[in-house]
Tab-separated table of C-alpha atoms in Angstrom:
chain	number	residue	atom	x	y	z
A	1	UNK	CA	-13.779	-8.300	-8.466
A	2	UNK	CA	-17.280	-9.362	-9.468
A	3	UNK	CA	-19.174	-7.033	-11.806
A	4	UNK	CA	-22.181	-6.747	-9.479
A	5	UNK	CA	-19.991	-5.763	-6.541
A	6	UNK	CA	-18.140	-3.230	-8.717
A	7	UNK	CA	-21.394	-1.599	-9.869
A	8	UNK	CA	-22.508	-1.286	-6.266
A	9	UNK	CA	-19.144	0.046	-5.050
A	10	UNK	CA	-19.004	2.598	-7.901
A	11	UNK	CA	-22.528	3.760	-7.034
A	12	UNK	CA	-23.881	2.856	-10.479
A	13	UNK	CA	-26.465	0.659	-8.729
A	14	UNK	CA	-28.386	1.561	-5.584
A	15	UNK	CA	-28.208	-1.920	-4.000
A	16	UNK	CA	-26.253	-5.121	-4.586
A	17	UNK	CA	-29.367	-7.082	-5.684
A	18	UNK	CA	-30.105	-4.350	-8.250
A	19	UNK	CA	-26.508	-4.649	-9.483
A	20	UNK	CA	-26.900	-8.439	-9.774
A	21	UNK	CA	-30.089	-7.984	-11.775
A	22	UNK	CA	-28.406	-5.452	-14.078
A	23	UNK	CA	-25.603	-7.926	-14.810
A	24	UNK	CA	-27.914	-10.882	-15.401
A	25	UNK	CA	-30.234	-9.028	-17.797
A	26	UNK	CA	-27.569	-9.308	-20.502
A	27	UNK	CA	-27.524	-5.650	-21.562
A	28	UNK	CA	-24.037	-4.836	-20.250
A	29	UNK	CA	-20.820	-5.289	-22.180
A	30	UNK	CA	-17.319	-5.957	-20.898
A	31	UNK	CA	-14.632	-5.096	-23.463
A	32	UNK	CA	-17.272	-5.482	-26.174
A	33	UNK	CA	-18.556	-8.881	-25.010
A	34	UNK	CA	-21.992	-9.359	-23.471
A	35	UNK	CA	-22.224	-10.065	-19.737
A	36	UNK	CA	-24.999	-12.406	-18.620
A	37	UNK	CA	-23.886	-13.341	-15.115
A	38	UNK	CA	-23.283	-11.367	-11.938
A	39	UNK	CA	-20.052	-13.160	-11.045
A	40	UNK	CA	-18.190	-11.983	-14.179
A	41	UNK	CA	-14.708	-10.850	-13.117
A	42	UNK	CA	-13.621	-7.242	-13.734
A	43	UNK	CA	-10.012	-6.003	-13.735
A	44	UNK	CA	-8.272	-2.641	-13.977
A	45	UNK	CA	-8.272	-1.395	-17.572
A	46	UNK	CA	-11.525	-3.105	-18.554
A	47	UNK	CA	-14.116	-1.081	-20.477
A	48	UNK	CA	-17.663	-1.528	-19.223
A	49	UNK	CA	-20.802	-0.447	-21.105
A	50	UNK	CA	-23.651	0.009	-18.624
A	51	UNK	CA	-27.281	0.888	-19.419
A	52	UNK	CA	-28.555	3.410	-16.895
A	53	UNK	CA	-31.677	5.520	-16.661
A	54	UNK	CA	-31.675	7.953	-19.545
A	55	UNK	CA	-28.984	6.285	-21.650
A	56	UNK	CA	-25.827	4.241	-21.717
A	57	UNK	CA	-22.555	4.980	-19.950
A	58	UNK	CA	-19.202	3.666	-21.180
A	59	UNK	CA	-16.563	3.623	-18.458
A	60	UNK	CA	-12.976	2.443	-18.080
A	61	UNK	CA	-12.049	0.942	-14.714
A	62	UNK	CA	-8.996	2.812	-13.377
A	63	UNK	CA	-8.792	1.072	-10.002
A	64	UNK	CA	-10.804	-1.412	-7.987
A	65	UNK	CA	-12.448	0.173	-4.951
A	66	UNK	CA	-12.009	-1.462	-1.566
A	67	UNK	CA	-15.377	-0.326	-0.206
A	68	UNK	CA	-18.591	1.465	-1.087
A	69	UNK	CA	-17.494	4.945	-0.131
A	70	UNK	CA	-18.787	8.414	-0.962
A	71	UNK	CA	-19.450	9.447	-4.561
A	72	UNK	CA	-16.177	11.380	-4.843
A	73	UNK	CA	-14.196	8.294	-3.859
A	74	UNK	CA	-16.202	6.027	-6.174
A	75	UNK	CA	-15.949	8.341	-9.192
A	76	UNK	CA	-12.162	8.449	-8.904
A	77	UNK	CA	-12.060	4.710	-9.676
A	78	UNK	CA	-13.389	5.043	-13.231
A	79	UNK	CA	-13.265	7.331	-16.254
A	80	UNK	CA	-16.268	8.047	-18.470
A	81	UNK	CA	-15.346	7.362	-22.096
A	82	UNK	CA	-18.507	8.302	-23.958
A	83	UNK	CA	-18.246	11.971	-22.951
A	84	UNK	CA	-21.978	12.581	-23.261
A	85	UNK	CA	-24.091	14.028	-20.467
A	86	UNK	CA	-26.064	11.496	-18.460
A	87	UNK	CA	-29.201	13.601	-18.108
A	88	UNK	CA	-31.115	14.705	-21.215
A	89	UNK	CA	-31.738	18.080	-19.557
A	90	UNK	CA	-28.001	18.771	-19.706
A	91	UNK	CA	-27.839	17.911	-23.413
A	92	UNK	CA	-27.935	20.747	-25.968
A	93	UNK	CA	-31.275	21.214	-27.609
A	94	UNK	CA	-31.789	21.588	-31.318
A	95	UNK	CA	-34.987	22.682	-32.997
A	96	UNK	CA	-34.510	21.473	-36.546
A	97	UNK	CA	-38.254	21.504	-37.219
């Protein structure tokens, strides 16, 4: 499956053109190697590093989705490896001042 289609199916990108742009910007990594094209092939077991608003998400592809379904269906196709919260509001605060 193409990386842009996967991002769209997994709901990591709002639209397919946005997913294509994300892939072509060159900021994503597939198994540690930089991706610079939208037609890069993704397989089960690949580790994808994706820059998203507020940070970076590292995911492992568990299965390839057949369609762009609801969030619950999409999130069952990957596992988050970085273990950090996506939103800075959810992160613990420290006042070391």
